[in-house]
Coordinates of C-alpha atoms in Angstrom, one line a residue:
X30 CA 83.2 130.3 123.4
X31 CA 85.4 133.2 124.3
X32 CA 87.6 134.1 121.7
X33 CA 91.2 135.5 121.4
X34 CA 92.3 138.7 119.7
X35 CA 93.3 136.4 116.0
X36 CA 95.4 138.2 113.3
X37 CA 93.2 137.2 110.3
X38 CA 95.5 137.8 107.5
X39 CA 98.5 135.2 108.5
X40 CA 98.7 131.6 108.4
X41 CA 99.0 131.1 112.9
X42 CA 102.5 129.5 113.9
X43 CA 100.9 126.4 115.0
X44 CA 99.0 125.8 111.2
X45 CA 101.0 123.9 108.4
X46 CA 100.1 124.2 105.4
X47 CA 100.6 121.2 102.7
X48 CA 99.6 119.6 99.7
X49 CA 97.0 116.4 99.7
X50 CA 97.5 114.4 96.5
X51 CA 94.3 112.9 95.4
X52 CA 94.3 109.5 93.9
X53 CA 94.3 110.8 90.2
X54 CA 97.1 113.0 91.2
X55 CA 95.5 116.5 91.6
X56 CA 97.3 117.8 94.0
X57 CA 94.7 120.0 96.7
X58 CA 95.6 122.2 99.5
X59 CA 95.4 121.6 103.2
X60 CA 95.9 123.4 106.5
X61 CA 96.7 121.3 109.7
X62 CA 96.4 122.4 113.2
X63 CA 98.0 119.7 115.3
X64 CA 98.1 119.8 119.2
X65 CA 101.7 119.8 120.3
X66 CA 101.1 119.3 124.1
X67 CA 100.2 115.8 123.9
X68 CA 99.6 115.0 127.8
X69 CA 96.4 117.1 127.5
X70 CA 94.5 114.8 125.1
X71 CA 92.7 117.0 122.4
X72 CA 88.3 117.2 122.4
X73 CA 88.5 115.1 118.8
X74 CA 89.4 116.5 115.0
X75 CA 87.5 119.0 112.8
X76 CA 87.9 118.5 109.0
X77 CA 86.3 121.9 107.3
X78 CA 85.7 122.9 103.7
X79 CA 84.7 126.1 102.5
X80 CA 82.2 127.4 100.0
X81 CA 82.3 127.8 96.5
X82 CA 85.1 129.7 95.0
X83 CA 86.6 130.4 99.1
X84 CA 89.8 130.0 100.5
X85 CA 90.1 128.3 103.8
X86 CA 92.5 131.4 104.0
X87 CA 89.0 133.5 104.6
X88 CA 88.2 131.1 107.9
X89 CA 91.1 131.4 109.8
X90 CA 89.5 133.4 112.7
X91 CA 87.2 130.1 113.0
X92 CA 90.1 127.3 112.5
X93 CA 91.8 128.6 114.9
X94 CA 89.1 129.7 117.3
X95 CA 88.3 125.8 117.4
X96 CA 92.0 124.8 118.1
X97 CA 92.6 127.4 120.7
X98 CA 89.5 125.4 122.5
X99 CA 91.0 122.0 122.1
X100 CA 90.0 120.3 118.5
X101 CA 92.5 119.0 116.0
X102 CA 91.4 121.1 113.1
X103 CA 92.1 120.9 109.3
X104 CA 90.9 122.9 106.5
X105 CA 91.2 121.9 102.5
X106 CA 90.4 123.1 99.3
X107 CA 87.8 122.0 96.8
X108 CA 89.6 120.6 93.3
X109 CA 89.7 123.9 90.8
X110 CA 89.6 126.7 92.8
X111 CA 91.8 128.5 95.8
X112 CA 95.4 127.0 95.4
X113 CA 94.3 123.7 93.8
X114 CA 94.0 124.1 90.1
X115 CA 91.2 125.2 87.7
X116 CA 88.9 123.1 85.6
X117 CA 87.2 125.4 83.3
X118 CA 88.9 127.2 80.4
X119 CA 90.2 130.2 82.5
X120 CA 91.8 131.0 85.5
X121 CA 88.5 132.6 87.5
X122 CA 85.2 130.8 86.5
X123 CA 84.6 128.0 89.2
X124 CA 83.3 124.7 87.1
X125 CA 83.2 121.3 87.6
X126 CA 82.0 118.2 85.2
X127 CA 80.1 116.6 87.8
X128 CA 79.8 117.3 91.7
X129 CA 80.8 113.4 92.3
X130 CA 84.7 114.5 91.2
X131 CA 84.0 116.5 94.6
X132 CA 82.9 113.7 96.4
X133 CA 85.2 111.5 95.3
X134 CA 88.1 113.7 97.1
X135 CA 86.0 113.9 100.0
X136 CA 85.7 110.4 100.5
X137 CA 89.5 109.6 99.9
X138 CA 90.7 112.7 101.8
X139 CA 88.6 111.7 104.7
X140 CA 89.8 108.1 104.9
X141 CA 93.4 109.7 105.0
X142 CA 92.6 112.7 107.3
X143 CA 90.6 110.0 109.8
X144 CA 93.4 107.7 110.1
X145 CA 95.9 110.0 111.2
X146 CA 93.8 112.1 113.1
X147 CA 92.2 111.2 116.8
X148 CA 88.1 110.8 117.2
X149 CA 85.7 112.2 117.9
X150 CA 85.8 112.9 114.2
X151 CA 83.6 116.0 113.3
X152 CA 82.9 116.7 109.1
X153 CA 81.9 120.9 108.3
X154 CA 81.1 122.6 105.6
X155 CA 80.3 126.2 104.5
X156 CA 77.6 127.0 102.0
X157 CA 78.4 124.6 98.7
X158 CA 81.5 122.7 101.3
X159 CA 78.4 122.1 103.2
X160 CA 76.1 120.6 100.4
X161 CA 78.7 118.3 99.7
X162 CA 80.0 117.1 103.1
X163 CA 76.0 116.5 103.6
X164 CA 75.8 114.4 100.3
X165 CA 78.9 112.6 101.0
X166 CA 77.4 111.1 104.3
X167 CA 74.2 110.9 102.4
X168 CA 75.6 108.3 100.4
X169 CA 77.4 106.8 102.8
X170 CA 80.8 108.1 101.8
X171 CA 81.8 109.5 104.8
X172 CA 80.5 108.4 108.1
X173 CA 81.5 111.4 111.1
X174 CA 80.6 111.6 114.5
X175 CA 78.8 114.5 114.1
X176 CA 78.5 117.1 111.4
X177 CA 77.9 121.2 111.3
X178 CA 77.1 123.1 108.3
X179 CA 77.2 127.0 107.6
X180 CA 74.7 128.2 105.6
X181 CA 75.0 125.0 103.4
X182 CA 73.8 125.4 99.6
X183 CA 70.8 122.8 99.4
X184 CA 69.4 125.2 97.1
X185 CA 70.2 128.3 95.3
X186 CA 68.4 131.8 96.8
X187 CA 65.2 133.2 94.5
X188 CA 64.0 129.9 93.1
X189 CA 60.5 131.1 92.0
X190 CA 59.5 127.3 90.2
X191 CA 59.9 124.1 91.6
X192 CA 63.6 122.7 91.8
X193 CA 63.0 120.4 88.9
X194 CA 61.8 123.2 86.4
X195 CA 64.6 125.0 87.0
X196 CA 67.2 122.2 86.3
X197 CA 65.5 121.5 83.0
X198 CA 65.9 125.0 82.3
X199 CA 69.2 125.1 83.3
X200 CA 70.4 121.9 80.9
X201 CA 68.7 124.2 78.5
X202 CA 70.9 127.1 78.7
X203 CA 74.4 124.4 79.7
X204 CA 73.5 123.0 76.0
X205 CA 73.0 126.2 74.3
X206 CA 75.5 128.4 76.1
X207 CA 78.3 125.7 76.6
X208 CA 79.5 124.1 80.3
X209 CA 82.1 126.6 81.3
X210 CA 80.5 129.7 80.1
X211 CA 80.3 131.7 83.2
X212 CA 76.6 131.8 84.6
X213 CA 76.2 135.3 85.9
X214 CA 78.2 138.6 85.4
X215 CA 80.6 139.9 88.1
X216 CA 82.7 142.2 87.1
X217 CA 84.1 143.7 83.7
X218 CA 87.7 142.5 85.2
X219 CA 88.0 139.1 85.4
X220 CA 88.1 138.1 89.3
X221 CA 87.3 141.5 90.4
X222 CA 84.6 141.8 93.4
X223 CA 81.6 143.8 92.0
X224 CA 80.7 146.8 94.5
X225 CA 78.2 145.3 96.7
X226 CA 79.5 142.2 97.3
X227 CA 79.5 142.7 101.2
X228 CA 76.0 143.6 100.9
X229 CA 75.4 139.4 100.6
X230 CA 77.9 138.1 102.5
X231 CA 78.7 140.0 105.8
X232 CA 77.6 143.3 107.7
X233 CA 81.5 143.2 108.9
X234 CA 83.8 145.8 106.9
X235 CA 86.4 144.7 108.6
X236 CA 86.5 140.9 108.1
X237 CA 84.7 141.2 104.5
X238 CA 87.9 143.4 103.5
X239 CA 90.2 140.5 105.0
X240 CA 89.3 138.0 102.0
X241 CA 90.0 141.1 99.7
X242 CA 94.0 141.2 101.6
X243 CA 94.1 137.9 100.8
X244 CA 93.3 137.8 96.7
X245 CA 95.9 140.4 96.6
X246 CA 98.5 138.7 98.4
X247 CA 97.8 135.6 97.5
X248 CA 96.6 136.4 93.6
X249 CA 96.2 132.3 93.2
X250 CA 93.2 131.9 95.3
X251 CA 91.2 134.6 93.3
X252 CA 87.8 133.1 91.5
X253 CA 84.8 134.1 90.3
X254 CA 81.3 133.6 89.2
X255 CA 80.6 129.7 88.4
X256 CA 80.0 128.0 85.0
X257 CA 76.8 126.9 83.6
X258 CA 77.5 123.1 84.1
X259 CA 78.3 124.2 87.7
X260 CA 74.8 125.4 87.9
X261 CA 73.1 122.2 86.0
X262 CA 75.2 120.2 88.4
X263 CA 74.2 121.7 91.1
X264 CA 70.7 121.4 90.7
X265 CA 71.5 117.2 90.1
X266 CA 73.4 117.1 93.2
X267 CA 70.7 118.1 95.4
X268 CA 68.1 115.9 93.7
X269 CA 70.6 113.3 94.8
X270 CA 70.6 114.5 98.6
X271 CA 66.8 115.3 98.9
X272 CA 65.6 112.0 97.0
X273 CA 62.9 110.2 98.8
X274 CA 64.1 108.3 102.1
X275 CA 67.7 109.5 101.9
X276 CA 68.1 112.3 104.7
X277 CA 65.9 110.0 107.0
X278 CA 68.4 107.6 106.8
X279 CA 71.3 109.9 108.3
X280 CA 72.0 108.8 112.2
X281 CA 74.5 111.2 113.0
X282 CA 73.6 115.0 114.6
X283 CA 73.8 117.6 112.3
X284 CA 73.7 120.9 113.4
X285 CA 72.6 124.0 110.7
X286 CA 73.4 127.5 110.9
X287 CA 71.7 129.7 108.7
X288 CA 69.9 132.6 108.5
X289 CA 66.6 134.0 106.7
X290 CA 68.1 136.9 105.6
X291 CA 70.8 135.0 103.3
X292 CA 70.2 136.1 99.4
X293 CA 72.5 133.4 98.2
X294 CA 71.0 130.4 99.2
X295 CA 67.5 128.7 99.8
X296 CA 66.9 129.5 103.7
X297 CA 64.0 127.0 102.9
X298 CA 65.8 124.0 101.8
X299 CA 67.7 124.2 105.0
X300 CA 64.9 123.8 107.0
X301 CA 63.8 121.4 104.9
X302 CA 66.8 119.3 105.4
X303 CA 66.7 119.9 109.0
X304 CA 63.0 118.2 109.5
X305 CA 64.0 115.5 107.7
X306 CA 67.0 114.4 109.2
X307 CA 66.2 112.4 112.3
X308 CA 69.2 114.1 114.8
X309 CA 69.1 117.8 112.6
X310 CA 69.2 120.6 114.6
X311 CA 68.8 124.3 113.0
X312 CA 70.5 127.5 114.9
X313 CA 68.5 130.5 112.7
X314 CA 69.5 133.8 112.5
X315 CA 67.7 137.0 110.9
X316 CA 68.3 140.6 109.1
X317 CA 71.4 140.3 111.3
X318 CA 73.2 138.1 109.2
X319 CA 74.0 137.7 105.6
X320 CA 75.6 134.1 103.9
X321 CA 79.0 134.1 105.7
X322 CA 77.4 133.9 109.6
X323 CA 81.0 132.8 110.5
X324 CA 82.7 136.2 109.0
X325 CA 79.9 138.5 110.5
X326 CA 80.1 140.6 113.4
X327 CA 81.3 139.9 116.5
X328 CA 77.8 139.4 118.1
X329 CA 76.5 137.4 115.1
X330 CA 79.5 135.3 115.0
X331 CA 80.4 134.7 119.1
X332 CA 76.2 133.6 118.5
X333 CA 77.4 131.1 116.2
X334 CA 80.8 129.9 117.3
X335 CA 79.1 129.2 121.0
X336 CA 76.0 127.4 119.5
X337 CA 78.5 125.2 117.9
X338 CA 80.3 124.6 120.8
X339 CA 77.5 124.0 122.9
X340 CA 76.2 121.2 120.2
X341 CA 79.4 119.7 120.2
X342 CA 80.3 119.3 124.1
X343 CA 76.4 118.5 124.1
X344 CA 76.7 115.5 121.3
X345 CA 80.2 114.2 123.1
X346 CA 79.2 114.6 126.5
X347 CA 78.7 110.9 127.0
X348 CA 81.5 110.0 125.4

């Protein structure tokens, strides 16, 4: 996929941005690319969630990369963090009572988005938006055409004891600690980057130093380090998608990117994940890459981008 020159920190003339409403009335944030030429039919829709305590402000390079090759795209928030709300007792620690609140959206968002949006219809996630776009067609939720997940969180990075050992331990510390008691310390400012950051997340200055342009224009979309009972629950959600017989019954292709070399989440779940879905596919990377493969350098990234265009002309071709 050869990419155009894209000015990462503004919203593209042919995005909209808008509010979803969710049944309950939490109000979540969206970004639509729509093609306006209608008599060239577009390739399908993209729907595409972020990570944990991201912005789809941060994948706009990407978003837009996939429209200016012929997909509808959208992009939306997570409930309680970016521009849609908080649910802990602060303005920057991401928590959440139970990752099924997440699925829940997904699910009503997707019946929504689907209707009004022209198939093939392709479901993407990064890192904890790919965790639960994966559960959600896990429990038959969702249904896509085809699915692609960036470094997706099916386990958190330096797990030394089995998975379940460490969820009892961390119910231990949720009880004695309290749920939205932040997990891990960041910074002695609240929502302040530590100095390092980059060091997990990208080898590019340039496009690491974007997301830091947007927190200080956009102050709203600033969070971080997660709660305890966003750790607890996190564990629980993936005993939900790796229970016995449940990734064997996914149909649809689903292709990972990932890389060894990422110090935020379990390259070995992924791979894991990958064997055991019947139509899983795995594009790997190495010390080249850190967590966000689709903010990384050009060579990293144009890696990516074209391995996920190749699996998706290669998964619609007889369409």
């Amino acid at each position: 996929m050869t990419a155009k020159v894209i000015d990462r920190r503004s919203i593209p003339s042919q995005a909209v941005e808008s509010v979803w409403t969710a049944p309950d009335g939490h109000a979540i944030r969206r970004i639509d690319w729509v093609a306006k030429d209608q008599s060239t039919p577009p390739k399908g829709s993209i729907l595409f969630f972020p990570g944990r305590g991201d912005a789809y402000e941060k994948y706009l390079e990407s978003l837009q990369q996939w429209y200016d090759s012929g997909w509808q795209v959208t992009a939306a928030d997570w409930r309680g963090q970016a521009g849609s709300g908080r649910l802990g007792d602060d303005a920057v620690t991401g928590h959440i009572e139970d990752f099924s609140i997440w699925i829940d959206d997904l699910a009503a968002f997707w019946s929504d988005w689907k209707a009004s949006n022209p198939g093939p219809h392709v479901l993407a996630g990064h890192s904890m938006g790919g965790h639960l776009v994966l559960r959600g067609v896990v429990e038959q939720r969702v249904r896509p055409d085809a699915m692609f997940l960036s470094a997706p969180m099916l386990g958190y990075f330096g797990n030394v004891l089995p998975r379940s050992v460490m969820h009892a331990g961390a119910k231990l510390i949720r009880k004695f600690r309290g749920d939205t008691t932040q997990a891990w310390v960041w910074s002695e400012k609240p929502g302040e980057v530590p100095i390092g950051r980059i060091n997990l997340l990208t080898h590019d200055k340039d496009r690491y130093e974007d997301e830091l342009w947007w927190r200080d224009n956009r102050p709203e979309i600033v969070m971080g380090p997660g709660s305890w009972g966003w750790v607890e629950r996190g564990y629980a959600s993936m005993d939900v998608i790796f229970a016995p017989n449940r990734l064997e019954a996914v149909d649809i292709p689903v292709l990972m990117v990932a890389t060894t070399n990422d110090k935020l989440v379990d390259y070995r779940a992924i791979e894991e994940a990958t064997d055991r879905l019947p139509k899983g596919e795995l594009l790997s990377f190495g010390k080249e890459a850190h967590h966000e493969i689709l903010r990384e350098t050009d060579a990293v990234r144009g890696r990516a981008m074209n391995g996920i265009a190749e699996f998706l002309d290669r998964v619609f071709s007889t369409r």
